[in-house]
């Protein structure tokens, strides 16, 4: 660490803040361009399965004009430990939906597995966001994308017609995250090997051989341990 006096520290910080402001303004410009993208129509009647059985993509809007959908990967898990750790990491950080609702937007998880066992996982995790199975319609909903990967997809409706307006790829799902955003402000960052960090910084979280998985500890997604200690049941299938 380079230890300096307060004045030197503030001067360096001001230089960085100028870069951060430019980054923020560029992000605003990208968001403005995103709002002007063309749209593609999606069959509003495509089948989802929810708590009351089969329903439609249109119904998942819950009467609002916009739908922000997270496509949750699924490995036909028989226990919670087998569920996608990345999907768990991101989904678990979407908690308070009232601000979205005030802007006439609904958030929902569209799981790419069967409803019954994936809903049991939602309950295991203590989540309360709207949850559907998109298994039957995933290939059509994700046209041009690889089924089985996770995505954020945004929709708007005009009456009973539905249009896709945007979707993420790669790290775009970090829009759901706050943990990494906070860690990015800290001295050690995410502590993952791909980061450009000063020599000597801890970087033990990653996928390289011998290093712990960034989203798993002890063979299961990190967030699950508190659920187990609270007595939640691990099996997701029923006899």
Short mmCIF file of N, CA, C and O in Angstrom, two decimals, residues 13 16 20 178-190 195:
data_model
loop_
_atom_site.label_atom_id
_atom_site.label_comp_id
_atom_site.label_asym_id
_atom_site.label_seq_id
_atom_site.Cartn_x
_atom_site.Cartn_y
_atom_site.Cartn_z
N UNK A 13 -8.04 10.84 -5.32
CA UNK A 13 -9.44 10.45 -5.34
C UNK A 13 -10.24 11.32 -6.30
O UNK A 13 -11.11 10.82 -7.03
N UNK A 16 -9.78 10.11 -9.79
CA UNK A 16 -10.56 8.90 -10.06
C UNK A 16 -12.04 9.23 -10.20
O UNK A 16 -12.75 8.66 -11.06
N UNK A 20 -14.89 8.26 -12.91
CA UNK A 20 -16.17 7.65 -12.55
C UNK A 20 -17.34 8.44 -13.11
O UNK A 20 -18.33 7.85 -13.58
N UNK A 178 -25.91 -6.49 -6.21
CA UNK A 178 -25.34 -5.38 -5.44
C UNK A 178 -24.07 -5.78 -4.71
O UNK A 178 -23.24 -4.94 -4.40
N UNK A 179 -23.88 -7.08 -4.45
CA UNK A 179 -22.70 -7.51 -3.70
C UNK A 179 -21.41 -7.20 -4.45
O UNK A 179 -20.46 -6.66 -3.88
N UNK A 180 -21.37 -7.54 -5.73
CA UNK A 180 -20.18 -7.24 -6.52
C UNK A 180 -19.99 -5.73 -6.65
O UNK A 180 -18.86 -5.23 -6.63
N UNK A 181 -21.08 -4.99 -6.79
CA UNK A 181 -20.97 -3.54 -6.88
C UNK A 181 -20.32 -2.94 -5.64
O UNK A 181 -19.49 -2.03 -5.73
N UNK A 182 -20.69 -3.46 -4.47
CA UNK A 182 -20.07 -2.97 -3.24
C UNK A 182 -18.62 -3.41 -3.14
O UNK A 182 -17.74 -2.63 -2.77
N UNK A 183 -18.35 -4.68 -3.49
CA UNK A 183 -16.97 -5.16 -3.44
C UNK A 183 -16.07 -4.40 -4.40
O UNK A 183 -14.89 -4.17 -4.11
N UNK A 184 -16.62 -3.99 -5.55
CA UNK A 184 -15.82 -3.23 -6.51
C UNK A 184 -15.34 -1.90 -5.94
O UNK A 184 -14.36 -1.33 -6.41
N UNK A 185 -16.04 -1.38 -4.92
CA UNK A 185 -15.62 -0.14 -4.27
C UNK A 185 -14.53 -0.38 -3.22
O UNK A 185 -13.88 0.58 -2.79
N UNK A 186 -14.37 -1.63 -2.82
CA UNK A 186 -13.46 -1.94 -1.71
C UNK A 186 -12.03 -2.15 -2.18
O UNK A 186 -11.76 -2.33 -3.38
N UNK A 187 -11.10 -2.15 -1.25
CA UNK A 187 -9.68 -2.26 -1.56
C UNK A 187 -9.35 -3.56 -2.28
O UNK A 187 -8.55 -3.57 -3.22
N UNK A 188 -9.94 -4.67 -1.86
CA UNK A 188 -9.59 -5.97 -2.42
C UNK A 188 -10.51 -6.41 -3.56
O UNK A 188 -10.30 -7.47 -4.15
N UNK A 189 -11.57 -5.63 -3.85
CA UNK A 189 -12.44 -5.95 -4.96
C UNK A 189 -13.16 -7.28 -4.77
O UNK A 189 -13.50 -7.68 -3.65
N UNK A 190 -13.39 -8.00 -5.87
CA UNK A 190 -14.10 -9.28 -5.82
C UNK A 190 -13.19 -10.43 -5.41
O UNK A 190 -13.66 -11.53 -5.18
N UNK A 195 -9.21 -10.23 -12.01
CA UNK A 195 -9.15 -8.80 -11.74
C UNK A 195 -7.72 -8.28 -11.79
O UNK A 195 -6.77 -8.94 -11.40
#
